[in-house]
Each structure stands twice: as C-alpha cells, then as structure tokens.
Coordinates of C-alpha atoms and ligand atoms in Angstrom, one line a residue:
Chain A
M19 CA 0.0 -0.1 -0.5
E20 CA 1.6 3.9 -1.0
K21 CA 0.3 6.6 -0.7
I22 CA 0.4 8.4 -3.9
T23 CA -0.3 11.6 -5.2
C24 CA -3.3 12.0 -8.4
T25 CA -2.3 13.5 -11.8
G26 CA -5.9 13.9 -12.4
C27 CA -6.6 17.8 -12.7
S28 CA -4.6 20.5 -11.0
L29 CA -5.6 20.0 -7.2
L30 CA -3.4 17.1 -7.2
C31 CA -4.9 15.5 -4.5
D32 CA -1.6 13.9 -2.6
D33 CA -3.8 11.9 0.2
I34 CA -4.9 8.7 -2.4
I35 CA -3.6 5.4 -1.5
V36 CA -2.9 2.9 -4.4
K37 CA -2.5 -0.8 -3.8
K38 CA -0.4 -3.0 -6.3
D39 CA 0.0 -6.5 -6.8
G40 CA 3.2 -6.7 -8.8
S41 CA 2.8 -4.3 -11.8
N42 CA -0.7 -4.1 -11.4
I43 CA -2.8 -1.3 -9.5
E44 CA -5.3 -3.3 -7.4
E45 CA -7.1 -0.9 -5.4
I46 CA -7.1 2.8 -5.4
I47 CA -8.7 4.4 -2.7
G48 CA -10.1 8.1 -1.7
A49 CA -9.7 9.3 -5.9
C50 CA -12.5 10.1 -7.7
L51 CA -14.2 8.7 -10.7
K52 CA -12.1 12.0 -12.4
G53 CA -8.9 10.7 -10.8
V54 CA -9.6 6.6 -11.8
E55 CA -9.5 7.2 -15.0
R56 CA -6.5 9.0 -15.1
F57 CA -5.1 5.9 -13.3
E58 CA -7.0 3.2 -15.4
M59 CA -5.2 5.1 -19.0
I60 CA -2.3 3.2 -18.1
S61 CA -3.7 0.2 -19.4
S62 CA -6.2 1.4 -21.4
K63 CA -7.5 -0.3 -25.4
H64 CA -6.1 3.7 -26.8
R65 CA -3.0 3.6 -25.3
V66 CA 0.0 4.0 -27.7
L67 CA 3.2 2.3 -26.7
K68 CA 5.5 2.0 -30.3
P69 CA 6.6 4.8 -32.1
Y70 CA 4.3 5.0 -35.5
I71 CA 5.0 7.4 -39.0
R72 CA 2.4 8.2 -41.0
D73 CA 2.4 7.1 -45.0
G74 CA -0.5 8.4 -47.1
D75 CA -3.9 6.9 -44.7
S76 CA -2.1 4.4 -42.8
L77 CA 0.7 4.4 -39.5
E78 CA 3.6 2.6 -39.7
E79 CA 5.1 1.1 -37.1
I80 CA 8.5 1.9 -36.4
D81 CA 11.1 1.2 -33.7
W82 CA 12.8 4.0 -32.5
D83 CA 16.4 5.0 -33.6
T84 CA 14.2 5.6 -37.3
A85 CA 11.4 7.3 -34.8
L86 CA 14.8 9.6 -33.5
N87 CA 16.3 10.4 -36.5
K88 CA 12.8 11.3 -38.4
V89 CA 12.2 14.3 -35.7
V90 CA 15.8 15.5 -36.1
E91 CA 15.7 15.1 -39.5
L92 CA 11.8 17.2 -40.0
I93 CA 13.4 19.4 -37.2
N94 CA 15.8 19.9 -38.5
K95 CA 14.1 20.9 -41.5
S96 CA 11.8 23.2 -40.4
N97 CA 13.4 27.6 -40.1
N98 CA 9.8 28.3 -37.5
P99 CA 9.3 24.9 -35.7
L100 CA 5.8 25.6 -32.8
L101 CA 6.0 23.8 -29.9
Y102 CA 2.3 23.1 -28.1
G103 CA 1.3 21.3 -24.8
F104 CA 3.0 20.8 -21.9
S105 CA 0.1 21.0 -19.3
N106 CA -0.3 17.5 -19.0
T107 CA 3.2 16.4 -18.1
T108 CA 6.1 17.6 -15.1
C109 CA 7.8 20.3 -14.5
E110 CA 11.0 18.9 -14.9
A111 CA 9.6 18.6 -18.7
Q112 CA 8.8 21.8 -19.2
L113 CA 12.1 23.0 -18.9
K114 CA 13.3 19.9 -21.0
A115 CA 10.8 21.4 -23.9
I116 CA 11.7 25.2 -23.0
E117 CA 15.5 24.3 -23.4
L118 CA 14.0 22.2 -27.1
A119 CA 12.2 25.6 -28.5
R120 CA 15.8 27.6 -27.3
E121 CA 17.9 25.2 -29.5
I122 CA 15.9 24.4 -32.9
N123 CA 14.4 27.8 -32.4
G124 CA 11.1 27.6 -32.3
F125 CA 8.5 29.5 -30.9
I126 CA 6.5 27.3 -27.1
D127 CA 3.4 27.8 -25.5
S128 CA 1.4 26.0 -22.9
N129 CA -2.8 25.5 -22.8
S130 CA -2.4 27.7 -20.3
T131 CA -2.6 29.8 -22.7
I132 CA -5.7 30.0 -24.1
C133 CA -7.2 29.1 -20.4
Q134 CA -5.7 30.7 -16.6
G135 CA -3.1 32.0 -18.2
K136 CA -5.2 34.9 -19.9
A137 CA -6.0 35.6 -16.4
L138 CA -1.9 35.7 -15.0
N139 CA -1.6 37.6 -18.0
V140 CA -4.6 40.7 -16.2
A141 CA -2.6 40.0 -13.2
K142 CA 0.5 41.1 -13.8
E143 CA -1.1 44.7 -15.7
T144 CA -3.4 44.8 -11.8
G145 CA -1.3 42.3 -9.4
F146 CA -3.7 40.3 -6.9
T147 CA -4.7 38.6 -3.7
T148 CA -4.2 34.7 -3.9
S149 CA -3.9 31.9 -1.7
T150 CA -3.2 28.1 -1.3
L151 CA -5.8 26.2 -0.6
T152 CA -4.6 25.3 3.7
E153 CA -5.6 29.1 3.9
V154 CA -8.6 28.6 3.0
I155 CA -9.5 25.1 4.6
N156 CA -8.7 26.9 7.6
K157 CA -10.1 30.0 8.0
S158 CA -12.7 31.0 4.8
D159 CA -16.2 31.7 5.9
V160 CA -17.0 32.9 2.2
M161 CA -16.8 31.1 -0.2
I162 CA -17.0 32.3 -4.0
L163 CA -17.6 30.6 -6.8
W164 CA -17.7 32.1 -10.1
G165 CA -18.0 31.3 -13.1
F166 CA -16.7 28.0 -12.2
N167 CA -18.6 24.8 -11.6
A168 CA -16.0 22.9 -9.3
V169 CA -18.0 19.5 -8.7
E170 CA -17.1 18.9 -12.8
S171 CA -13.9 20.6 -13.0
I172 CA -12.3 19.2 -9.8
P173 CA -14.7 17.7 -8.4
R174 CA -12.6 16.5 -5.3
L175 CA -12.6 21.1 -4.0
L176 CA -16.0 21.2 -2.4
N177 CA -15.4 18.5 -0.1
K178 CA -11.8 20.3 0.6
I179 CA -12.7 23.6 1.5
L180 CA -15.9 23.8 2.3
F181 CA -16.7 20.9 4.0
S182 CA -13.2 20.6 6.2
R183 CA -13.0 21.9 9.4
G184 CA -10.1 24.0 9.4
K185 CA -8.4 25.5 12.4
F186 CA -9.7 28.4 12.9
R187 CA -13.5 26.6 11.2
M188 CA -14.0 23.7 14.2
T189 CA -17.9 23.3 12.9
G190 CA -17.2 22.8 9.4
R191 CA -19.8 23.1 6.8
E192 CA -21.7 24.9 9.5
I193 CA -20.3 28.3 9.5
K194 CA -18.9 28.1 6.0
T195 CA -20.8 30.0 3.4
I196 CA -20.5 29.5 -0.7
I197 CA -21.8 31.6 -3.5
I198 CA -22.3 30.1 -6.4
L199 CA -22.9 32.7 -9.3
D200 CA -23.3 31.3 -12.9
P201 CA -25.2 31.8 -15.9
I202 CA -26.7 28.1 -15.2
K203 CA -27.5 25.7 -12.4
T204 CA -24.7 23.1 -12.5
D205 CA -24.3 20.1 -10.3
S206 CA -22.2 22.6 -7.6
F207 CA -25.6 23.9 -6.5
N208 CA -26.6 21.0 -4.6
V209 CA -24.4 21.8 -1.8
M210 CA -25.6 24.9 -0.9
G211 CA -27.4 24.7 2.1
P212 CA -29.7 27.7 3.9
R213 CA -27.5 29.6 4.4
D214 CA -25.4 30.1 1.2
I215 CA -26.1 32.0 -1.8
A216 CA -27.2 30.5 -5.7
L217 CA -27.2 33.7 -8.5
L218 CA -28.4 33.0 -11.7
I219 CA -26.8 35.6 -13.2
E220 CA -27.0 36.8 -16.7
P221 CA -24.9 35.1 -19.6
D222 CA -22.4 37.6 -20.1
K223 CA -23.3 40.6 -17.7
D224 CA -20.5 39.4 -15.1
I225 CA -19.0 43.2 -16.2
E226 CA -21.9 45.2 -15.6
L227 CA -22.2 43.6 -12.6
I228 CA -18.1 43.8 -10.8
E229 CA -18.3 47.4 -12.3
T230 CA -21.8 48.2 -9.5
L231 CA -20.0 46.9 -6.7
K232 CA -17.2 48.2 -7.6
E233 CA -18.7 51.2 -7.5
I234 CA -21.0 51.2 -4.5
C235 CA -20.1 48.1 -2.7
C236 CA -17.9 49.5 0.2
T237 CA -20.9 52.2 1.0
E238 CA -23.2 51.2 3.4
N239 CA -26.6 51.1 2.6
A240 CA -26.0 51.7 -0.8
L241 CA -27.4 49.3 -3.2
P242 CA -28.8 49.8 -6.9
S243 CA -32.2 51.1 -8.2
N244 CA -32.3 48.1 -11.2
E245 CA -31.3 45.3 -11.7
V246 CA -28.3 43.9 -12.3
A247 CA -26.9 41.3 -14.1
G248 CA -30.2 40.2 -13.2
L249 CA -29.8 40.1 -9.6
D250 CA -32.7 42.2 -8.1
K251 CA -32.0 43.8 -4.4
D252 CA -32.3 41.6 -2.2
D253 CA -29.9 39.5 -4.2
F254 CA -27.3 42.3 -4.4
K255 CA -27.7 43.2 -0.6
R256 CA -27.0 40.1 0.4
L257 CA -24.1 39.5 -2.3
Q258 CA -22.7 42.3 -0.3
T259 CA -22.9 41.9 3.3
N260 CA -21.0 38.9 2.2
L261 CA -17.9 40.7 0.6
T262 CA -18.0 43.7 3.0
N263 CA -18.8 41.6 6.6
S264 CA -16.3 38.5 6.2
E265 CA -13.5 37.2 7.3
Y266 CA -11.7 35.3 4.6
I267 CA -13.4 35.5 1.5
S268 CA -12.1 33.0 -1.2
I269 CA -12.9 33.6 -4.5
F270 CA -12.5 30.5 -7.4
V271 CA -12.9 31.8 -11.1
G272 CA -13.3 29.4 -13.7
Q273 CA -13.9 29.4 -17.2
G274 CA -17.2 31.8 -17.3
L275 CA -14.9 34.9 -16.8
L276 CA -11.6 35.0 -19.3
K277 CA -14.0 35.9 -21.9
N278 CA -13.9 40.2 -23.4
Q279 CA -17.6 41.6 -21.6
E280 CA -18.7 44.6 -23.6
G281 CA -15.2 44.8 -24.1
K282 CA -14.1 45.1 -20.9
N283 CA -11.9 42.3 -19.0
P284 CA -14.6 41.0 -16.1
L285 CA -10.8 39.4 -14.4
K286 CA -9.3 43.1 -14.6
S287 CA -12.7 44.7 -12.6
L288 CA -12.8 41.6 -10.3
F289 CA -9.0 42.0 -9.3
E290 CA -10.0 45.4 -8.8
L291 CA -13.0 44.6 -7.2
I292 CA -11.1 42.9 -4.4
D293 CA -8.6 45.8 -4.2
I294 CA -11.4 48.2 -3.0
I295 CA -12.6 44.8 -0.9
N296 CA -9.1 44.8 1.3
E297 CA -8.6 48.4 1.7
R298 CA -11.7 49.2 3.4
N299 CA -12.9 45.8 4.7
K300 CA -11.6 45.9 8.4
K301 CA -12.6 42.7 9.0
G302 CA -11.4 40.4 6.7
R303 CA -9.5 40.2 3.5
A304 CA -10.8 39.0 -0.2
S305 CA -9.0 36.7 -2.5
I306 CA -8.4 35.6 -5.4
I307 CA -7.6 31.6 -6.6
L308 CA -8.2 30.6 -10.6
A309 CA -9.1 26.8 -11.0
G310 CA -7.9 25.5 -13.9
G311 CA -7.7 22.0 -15.6
H312 CA -4.6 20.2 -16.9
F313 CA -2.6 19.0 -13.6
N314 CA 0.6 20.7 -14.4
M315 CA -1.1 24.0 -16.1
M316 CA 0.4 26.3 -13.7
G317 CA 4.2 24.6 -13.8
F318 CA 4.5 25.5 -17.3
E319 CA 3.7 29.5 -15.9
H320 CA 6.5 28.9 -13.2
V321 CA 8.8 26.5 -15.3
A322 CA 9.2 29.6 -17.9
L323 CA 9.4 32.9 -16.0
S324 CA 12.1 31.5 -13.4
N325 CA 13.9 30.2 -17.1
T326 CA 13.3 33.4 -19.2
G327 CA 11.5 35.8 -17.6
Q328 CA 8.5 35.3 -19.5
N329 CA 5.9 33.6 -18.2
Q330 CA 4.4 32.3 -22.0
S331 CA 4.0 32.7 -25.4
L332 CA 8.2 31.7 -25.8
S333 CA 9.6 33.2 -29.3
F334 CA 13.3 32.0 -29.6
N335 CA 15.5 33.1 -32.5
N336 CA 19.7 32.6 -32.2
H337 CA 18.7 30.2 -29.4
Q338 CA 18.1 33.8 -27.5
L339 CA 14.3 35.1 -26.0
I340 CA 13.0 37.9 -28.3
E341 CA 10.7 39.6 -27.7
S342 CA 7.1 38.9 -29.8
Q343 CA 3.5 40.0 -29.4
E344 CA 2.2 35.9 -31.0
T345 CA 0.4 33.3 -29.5
I346 CA -0.2 30.0 -30.4
I347 CA -3.6 31.4 -31.8
S348 CA -2.0 34.0 -33.2
K349 CA 0.7 31.5 -35.0
I350 CA -1.9 29.1 -35.9
E351 CA -4.4 31.6 -37.4
N352 CA -1.7 33.4 -39.7
K353 CA 0.3 29.5 -40.5
D354 CA 3.3 31.4 -39.3
F355 CA 4.9 27.7 -38.3
D356 CA 5.8 25.1 -41.1
L357 CA 6.1 22.4 -38.7
S358 CA 5.3 21.7 -35.0
I359 CA 5.9 19.2 -31.8
I360 CA 2.6 18.1 -29.3
L361 CA 3.2 17.2 -25.8
G362 CA 0.4 15.9 -24.1
T363 CA -2.8 17.7 -25.7
D364 CA -5.4 17.3 -27.9
P365 CA -5.0 20.3 -29.7
I366 CA -7.1 18.8 -32.7
S367 CA -10.1 17.9 -31.5
H368 CA -10.5 21.0 -28.7
L369 CA -9.2 24.2 -31.1
P370 CA -12.1 26.0 -33.8
M371 CA -12.3 24.0 -36.4
R372 CA -10.6 27.2 -38.5
L373 CA -7.7 26.2 -36.1
S374 CA -7.3 22.8 -36.2
K375 CA -7.9 22.8 -39.9
K376 CA -4.8 25.5 -40.1
L377 CA -2.5 23.3 -38.0
A378 CA -2.9 20.2 -39.6
S379 CA -1.5 21.7 -42.9
K380 CA 1.5 21.4 -41.8
P381 CA 3.7 18.2 -40.4
I382 CA 2.5 17.0 -36.4
I383 CA 5.1 15.6 -34.4
L384 CA 3.3 14.1 -31.4
I385 CA 4.5 12.9 -28.3
D386 CA 1.3 12.3 -26.5
N387 CA 0.5 8.2 -24.5
S388 CA -2.9 7.8 -25.8
R389 CA -4.9 7.7 -29.1
S390 CA -6.9 11.1 -29.4
G391 CA -8.0 13.7 -32.5
T392 CA -4.5 15.1 -33.7
Y393 CA -3.0 11.2 -33.1
L394 CA -5.3 9.6 -35.8
I395 CA -3.6 12.7 -38.3
A396 CA 0.0 12.8 -36.8
D397 CA 3.0 12.5 -39.2
L398 CA 5.0 11.2 -36.4
I399 CA 4.2 9.9 -33.1
L400 CA 6.3 9.0 -30.0
P401 CA 4.3 7.6 -26.5
T402 CA 5.7 8.3 -23.4
S403 CA 5.7 6.9 -20.0
I404 CA 2.6 8.5 -18.0
S405 CA 3.4 11.4 -16.0
G406 CA 3.2 10.7 -11.8
L407 CA 2.4 8.2 -12.8
E408 CA 4.8 5.7 -13.9
T409 CA 7.3 8.6 -13.4
D410 CA 8.2 11.1 -11.5
G411 CA 8.4 14.4 -10.6
T412 CA 7.2 17.8 -9.7
A413 CA 3.7 19.5 -10.6
I414 CA 2.2 22.7 -9.0
R415 CA -1.3 22.9 -7.7
L416 CA -3.9 25.5 -9.1
D417 CA -2.8 28.0 -5.8
N418 CA 1.2 28.0 -7.0
V419 CA 2.1 25.0 -4.5
P420 CA 4.7 23.1 -5.6
I421 CA 4.1 19.0 -5.5
K422 CA 5.9 16.0 -5.2
L423 CA 4.2 12.8 -8.2
K424 CA 5.3 9.8 -6.8
K425 CA 6.4 7.3 -9.7
V426 CA 3.7 4.9 -9.0
I427 CA 4.2 1.3 -11.5
D428 CA 7.0 0.6 -14.3
A429 CA 6.2 2.1 -17.1
P430 CA 5.5 -0.6 -20.1
Q431 CA 7.8 -1.5 -22.6
N432 CA 10.8 0.8 -21.0
L433 CA 8.6 3.1 -22.6
L434 CA 10.7 7.4 -21.9
S435 CA 9.2 9.8 -19.7
D436 CA 8.4 12.9 -21.4
E437 CA 11.4 14.6 -20.5
D438 CA 13.9 12.2 -20.9
L439 CA 13.1 12.2 -24.2
L440 CA 12.9 15.9 -25.0
N441 CA 16.3 15.6 -23.8
K442 CA 17.3 12.4 -26.0
I443 CA 15.9 14.8 -28.5
I444 CA 18.0 17.4 -27.6
E445 CA 21.0 15.4 -27.2
K446 CA 20.3 14.2 -31.3
L447 CA 19.7 17.5 -32.5
R448 CA 23.4 18.9 -30.7
E449 CA 25.1 16.0 -31.8
K450 CA 23.9 16.4 -35.6
R451 CA 25.2 20.2 -35.3
E452 CA 28.3 19.3 -34.0
G453 CA 29.0 16.6 -37.4
I454 CA 29.3 13.8 -34.5
Chain B
M19 CA -39.0 22.5 15.2
E20 CA -39.9 19.7 12.6
L21 CA -42.0 16.8 13.6
Y22 CA -44.5 18.8 15.3
K23 CA -45.2 20.7 11.3
F24 CA -46.2 16.6 10.5
L25 CA -48.5 16.3 13.3
P26 CA -52.6 16.7 13.4
Q27 CA -51.8 20.4 15.2
T28 CA -55.3 20.3 16.7
N29 CA -54.1 19.5 20.8
C30 CA -57.2 16.7 20.6
K31 CA -55.4 15.5 23.6
K32 CA -56.1 11.9 22.7
C33 CA -53.0 10.9 23.1
G34 CA -52.8 12.0 26.6
K35 CA -50.2 15.1 26.0
P36 CA -51.9 17.7 26.6
T37 CA -50.5 19.5 23.3
C38 CA -49.3 18.3 20.3
M39 CA -45.8 20.8 20.8
A40 CA -45.3 18.3 24.1
F41 CA -46.5 15.2 21.5
A42 CA -43.8 16.1 19.4
L43 CA -40.9 17.1 22.1
D44 CA -41.2 13.5 23.6
L45 CA -41.4 11.7 20.0
L46 CA -38.1 13.0 19.8
K47 CA -37.2 11.9 23.1
R48 CA -38.8 8.7 21.9
K49 CA -41.0 8.2 25.0
V50 CA -43.8 7.9 23.5
K51 CA -44.6 6.6 19.8
I52 CA -46.1 8.0 16.9
K53 CA -49.3 5.8 16.9
E54 CA -50.0 7.4 20.1
C55 CA -51.7 10.0 19.0
T56 CA -54.5 7.8 17.0
P57 CA -55.8 10.8 15.1
L58 CA -53.5 11.4 12.6
V59 CA -53.1 7.0 12.2
E60 CA -56.5 7.0 11.8
E61 CA -57.6 9.9 9.9
D62 CA -57.3 9.4 6.3
K63 CA -56.7 13.6 5.6
Y64 CA -53.9 13.3 7.3
K65 CA -51.9 10.4 5.3
E66 CA -49.4 12.3 4.3
K67 CA -48.1 14.1 7.3
L68 CA -47.9 10.1 8.7
E69 CA -45.6 8.9 5.9
K70 CA -43.5 12.3 6.8
L71 CA -43.7 11.8 10.4
K72 CA -42.4 8.0 10.2
E73 CA -39.4 8.9 8.5
L74 CA -38.2 11.7 10.4
V75 CA -38.9 9.3 13.2
G76 CA -37.3 6.7 11.8
D77 CA -37.4 3.1 13.4
E78 CA -39.3 3.2 16.5
E79 CA -39.3 -0.3 18.8
G80 CA -41.4 -3.0 17.9
E81 CA -41.2 -1.8 14.5
E82 CA -39.4 -3.9 11.8
K83 CA -38.1 -1.2 9.6
E84 CA -35.0 -0.7 9.0
L85 CA -32.4 2.3 7.6
R86 CA -30.9 1.6 3.9
I87 CA -28.3 4.6 3.1
N88 CA -28.3 3.9 -0.7
V89 CA -25.6 5.1 -2.7
N90 CA -26.4 4.9 -6.7
E91 CA -23.3 3.6 -8.5
D92 CA -24.2 5.4 -11.7
D93 CA -24.9 8.8 -10.3
C94 CA -22.0 8.9 -8.2
D95 CA -18.5 10.2 -9.2
G96 CA -16.0 10.2 -5.8
C97 CA -15.8 13.8 -4.6
G98 CA -15.5 11.8 -1.0
I99 CA -18.3 14.9 0.5
C100 CA -20.5 12.2 2.0
V101 CA -17.0 10.9 3.6
T102 CA -15.4 13.8 4.9
V103 CA -19.3 15.4 5.5
C104 CA -20.6 12.6 8.1
P105 CA -20.2 13.4 11.7
V106 CA -19.5 9.9 12.7
N107 CA -16.7 10.1 10.2
A108 CA -15.4 13.4 11.6
R109 CA -15.2 11.9 15.0
Y110 CA -12.7 8.5 14.1
C111 CA -10.8 9.7 10.5
Y112 CA -8.6 12.2 11.7
S113 CA -7.7 12.9 8.3
T114 CA -11.2 13.9 7.1
L115 CA -10.9 17.0 9.0
S116 CA -9.4 18.3 6.4
G117 CA -11.1 17.5 3.3
K118 CA -8.3 14.6 3.0
A119 CA -9.5 10.6 2.6
P120 CA -9.0 8.9 6.2
E121 CA -6.1 6.7 6.4
Y122 CA -6.9 2.7 5.5
P123 CA -8.2 0.0 5.9
P124 CA -10.6 2.4 7.5
D125 CA -11.9 2.5 11.2
S126 CA -14.3 0.0 12.2
H127 CA -16.4 3.2 12.8
Q128 CA -15.5 4.9 9.5
L129 CA -18.7 5.0 8.0
F130 CA -17.7 5.6 3.7
V131 CA -15.0 4.9 2.0
V132 CA -14.2 6.1 -1.5
K133 CA -12.7 3.0 -4.0
K134 CA -12.1 3.3 -7.4
G135 CA -13.9 6.5 -7.4
K136 CA -17.2 5.6 -6.1
C137 CA -18.7 5.3 -2.6
E138 CA -19.3 2.5 -1.4
L139 CA -21.1 2.6 2.8
L140 CA -18.7 0.4 4.7
A141 CA -20.6 0.2 8.9
L142 CA -24.3 1.5 8.7
E143 CA -24.6 0.0 12.5
H144 CA -22.5 3.4 13.7
C145 CA -25.0 5.4 12.2
R146 CA -26.0 7.7 13.9
R147 CA -29.5 7.5 12.7
I148 CA -28.9 3.8 15.0
A149 CA -26.7 5.0 17.2
A150 CA -26.9 8.2 18.1
E151 CA -29.9 9.8 21.3
G152 CA -31.9 13.2 20.8
R153 CA -31.1 15.6 17.2
E154 CA -28.0 14.1 16.1
R155 CA -30.3 10.5 15.1
E156 CA -31.6 13.1 12.3
C157 CA -28.8 13.8 10.6
R158 CA -29.4 13.7 6.8
V159 CA -26.5 15.3 5.9
C160 CA -24.6 12.7 3.6
E161 CA -28.0 12.8 1.9
T162 CA -28.3 16.6 2.1
Y163 CA -25.2 17.8 0.6
C164 CA -24.1 14.6 -2.2
P165 CA -23.7 17.4 -4.9
R166 CA -24.7 13.9 -7.5
E167 CA -27.6 13.3 -5.0
A168 CA -27.4 9.8 -6.1
I169 CA -27.8 9.2 -1.2
K170 CA -30.4 7.8 -0.3
I171 CA -31.9 7.3 3.2
E172 CA -34.8 5.4 3.2
Y173 CA -36.2 3.0 5.8
V174 CA -37.8 -0.1 4.5
Ligands
SF4_525 S1 -9.8 16.1 -6.7 FE1 -8.4 15.3 -9.2 S2 -6.4 15.4 -8.0 FE2 -8.2 15.2 -6.9 S3 -9.0 12.7 -6.8 FE3 -10.0 14.2 -9.0 S4 -9.1 14.2 -10.5 FE4 -7.6 13.1 -8.5
SF4_526 S1 -53.6 13.2 19.8 FE1 -52.3 13.8 18.4 S2 -53.3 15.2 17.6 FE2 -54.4 14.8 19.9 S3 -52.7 15.8 21.1 FE3 -52.2 14.0 20.8 S4 -50.2 15.0 19.4 FE4 -51.8 16.0 19.0
SF4_527 S1 -21.2 12.9 -1.9 FE1 -22.2 12.0 -3.1 S2 -21.5 12.0 -5.4 FE2 -19.7 12.3 -3.5 S3 -18.7 10.5 -3.2 FE3 -20.6 10.4 -1.1 S4 -21.8 9.6 -2.3 FE4 -20.3 10.2 -4.2
SF4_528 S1 -26.6 10.0 8.4 FE1 -25.6 11.4 9.5 S2 -24.3 9.5 11.0 FE2 -25.2 8.3 9.1 S3 -24.5 8.2 7.2 FE3 -25.5 10.2 7.1 S4 -24.4 11.9 7.6 FE4 -23.2 9.8 8.4

C-alpha cells in the first residue's frame, strides 16, 4: 500500500492510497472518478506503446532509432517550428521543452495561454491577492465560485474547502457560506444549505455586476436602483454583505470570466474590486484562486517565468528569447509555422475547426500516450510514459504550491518519460549539429 | 420544530399530552410512539403527514423498519463529500477534518469510503440514525450535501 498524488486535475490530491499486485494496480482509495480515469489510462486500449510514422492514410510502426532520426530530420528541415501543449506533464519535462525550443529556435506555448494564463497576464498589470488551499481550509468563512462548476472540473475541491473543519473553522460546513455565481444551474448548486446564496446571473453580464459592486459595495446602505445582471436588490444586498462583512473570502474563478465582456476584461475588474474590498474592509481579506484544468497548467507558467523571465508564448531566435506579441492562436491563425511539436494535448479536437485545419496543414510530431484526434493526423507519433504514474516529478497545484509526484509503477515496454525523450531529442540534435 | 409540522396540530389530547407540541417533544425523546396519536394514524386526511413523520422519526421499537443508505453508483463521482461531512467519520477519521481521505484500512466506525472512484458504505450500524440519541438521530447530512444526489436514506 502506498500513498501517492493523483494527476487527474490541478487539485493534485496527495492522499490517494493504491494497493499493488506486482505491476498491476489493484485498488485505488480516495481518488474521485476523474482521477481513477487517469489511472485507467495505464492499461487503456487507446494507449500507444510504439512509435509510428504516417504513410498516406495508414500508420506504420517503426523502431525508436528510426523514429528519433526522423524527428531530427523534420526539425532540421524546419525554419519555424511551433511547440505546444506541456500542461499534462511534469515541471522537469516543461523545462526540457523550453530548452528544446531554444535549441531549435522555435515558438513555445502551453495550454495555459488560452486558459488560466489569460488571468495571469491580467494580474501582471494589476497584481492580485491569492491564497493557498491550506489557508482556505483553515480560515475561509465565505467561498465564492464565480463562473466555475467545481463539481465537474475539480470533483474533490468542495470536499476540501467547504466540508473540511479547518483550524479556525472547527464546526465545518455549518459556519462556512458558499456563494455560486453562474448563468446556469450546475451540479455545484446541490451542495447549498439554507444560508448559502445561489445567484443565477445573466450570461456575459458579470462585468456589469463587478463594476456596480466596485462603485457601491463599500458604501453603507447603497443599493442599485435597478436589477444588476439579473440579480434583484435582495440578492445584491446579500452578496454585498458577504463581501464586506466576512473574515476570509476566497473567490474561485473559472472559465466563465476569461472572455471579454462589453469590451472590458471582467477579471481585471474583479481584481480591482478585490483591492477595493481589501482596502476598506477592516474585518478581513478577500483573495482569488484561479481554477485550472490540466494537472500542471500552472507549472509551465512558473517554469517559463523562472527560466526566461516570461511566463508564456516564448519566441526564440539565435537561441535567445526575443520579444514577440504572438500567441499560439495568432501563430496558427497566420500559418506562421512550418512544423508543430505537440506534447500531451489534443489540439486537433479542442481548437476551433478553422484553427485545427490550419494546424493540420503542416507536419505534426505528437508526443503522447494515448490515441486522440491529433493522433489520427500526426505525421510522427512518439509514445511516452504517463507523468505522475509511471514517472516521478514535480507539478504546481492550482494555488501555486509545488507538489511532488510519485512514480507508482514501471512504464510498459521501457517507455521513456517526457523529460527523457525531450532530452534525447536535444542530444541528438546537438550531435548532428556538431557533426559527430 | 420539524416533527410538530407533521402532527394534526389540533391539540385534541387523545394521546394523553396537553398539546401536539408536547407530544412532538416526547416523540423526539422517544418517550412516545407515533401510533399513540390516534387521529394521525386513523384519519385518512393525515396520511401524507403520517408517512413523512415515520420517515423523520425512523425506526421505533417494535417496528421492523430498517435503515438503508443507498448510494447510486451510476450517479456518484467519488467526490468524497459524504466521507468528509459524515459526523461519525469526522470523529473517528482524523484526516477528514482537513478534507483528506481517511487512512486505510478504515477505522471500524468509518461509514463511507471512496474506492475506484465510487462511494461505498462500510459500517451502517454506526450511523447516527441508529447509534445516536435525541436530535443527533435526525442526521441526514450525507444525503443533503451529495452534489450528485446519489445518496438516499430510506426505511424499508
Ligand atoms: S480532484 Fe483531481 S486530483 Fe483529486 S482525486 Fe479527483 S482528479 Fe485526482
Ligand atoms: S393525539 Fe395527536 S392530535 Fe391529539 S393532541 Fe396528541 S398529538 Fe395532537
Ligand atoms: S457525496 Fe455523493 S457523489 Fe460524492 S462520493 Fe458521496 S455519494 Fe458519491
Ligand atoms: S445520516 Fe449522518 S451519520 Fe448517518 S451516514 Fe449520513 S452523515 Fe453519517
């Protein structure tokens, strides 16, 4: 029996117990269904175990030497390679990926750019107050889920933050209030008790609510004259009271706030609102936690920032980071690349049709462990072991805390980890360059 | 007072108590049985109230109704909220206080465990609805807070 960390989502629960029978995982205790699905990838029928090369419509199995030579050949032919993905792998592999991008003068970006990373970019201008989950568990009395369906995307989050009995919240659920703001009634609404507040706001009207709160939330007895974003005066008042009279407010922000509304960035306004509250509320403080998806989305931001001084969308020339306004989306949109190297993600299925078509028009090297939409069109496929299950490493939890990942079992067929494979590719490229 | 709502509220005194409220209090303390309120049992118009009351009071002595906590496997996603929120687990499994999964193998009092992403019921006999006294016996927080509405407390 071993205690390990789950890499099913960015909560990185480190209390999972597994029972092994040789190389077989017999029992998984404590992990949610989403986590268990990640464990099931190990023996999934969609698992890729051998390198493949595309020959017209079919894939041909090749040996590793041929595969690595082919990678080097494709990279050396390319003048403008694109590297994308890297949020489902360890920080160590992310570091190697940036090294590879530098080596081949490529452009590298992670999934975070079109997700949480957007929020961090806003935070670069305004700054933002955040908390760790431990603080939330021990101190928070009011939790707000804003445009974020926790039950669906991070199944065990509410269990940890809302139902736990923290150091200063010993009675647990009874003295914690949850407020959910969402345009639709999600499953997360089911955890509500009598004192909690469900606010169904009109779609894309968050900005209106935030702006109104900014104006009047810290003025006593000030209420808007009309409905705001579909909330009546009573709802507004209850939200306002909680925002200004609580000891420790934790706001979890999801995908719902990432898009611009009425030409403004709702996150920027929210960060400003929090500043106002923190300045005037004498009783306590409010903070924001960005709730991401893939288990190590935050990792790329941290690794890139500490390695290059820039957290995402890194463009290299002459092995140096150069200034560029491009993002992964603009690069694909303008077809400004001639080869893509994709690791641990499935952009062909997830990007809008228009973009995935453009991405598919150039050669793709895919490093991944299971079959996906991208697998079906990639030109070269290199399988690796599953990070966090078949390799150790580090990942950054959604609240920016580094968590150790522990290897549970050996990878089948001696598959390399993402880190080792990237390293091998870099070595091979250097050998070639130096003419050995 | 939850139980009072489901009495006839006529204060007819047939039960030997001065008021329905007094009867409700004794019902809570398990000093009287539902059937002692004869109008409630006999008159058809109280049928719904009677059903609801029986559900709330749970198994009385001399009645063979048995507590069942059903977890619907198809709906459960293993979020572990029931494990953390159950007051019995909170008392015997220290790690649930901070929202972590309980130690394994489970304590003999532990009621729920999440295995392979699904919740399993372990030791029903320690559920407050059976083992506790007074108000605590009315516990149904696991059913209330399950986000997938997968838990149903029943008497069969
Ligand atoms: S909440 Fe996320 S990290 Fe925790 S067990 Fe579920 S999938 Fe794994
Ligand atoms: S017999 Fe029933 S209705 Fe009459 S006083 Fe007692 S509890 Fe109330
Ligand atoms: S609270 Fe509901 S969904 Fe969550 S583990 Fe328990 S039964 Fe399953
Ligand atoms: S009714 Fe209460 S004591 Fe019984 S299992 Fe549910 S939460 Fe635990």
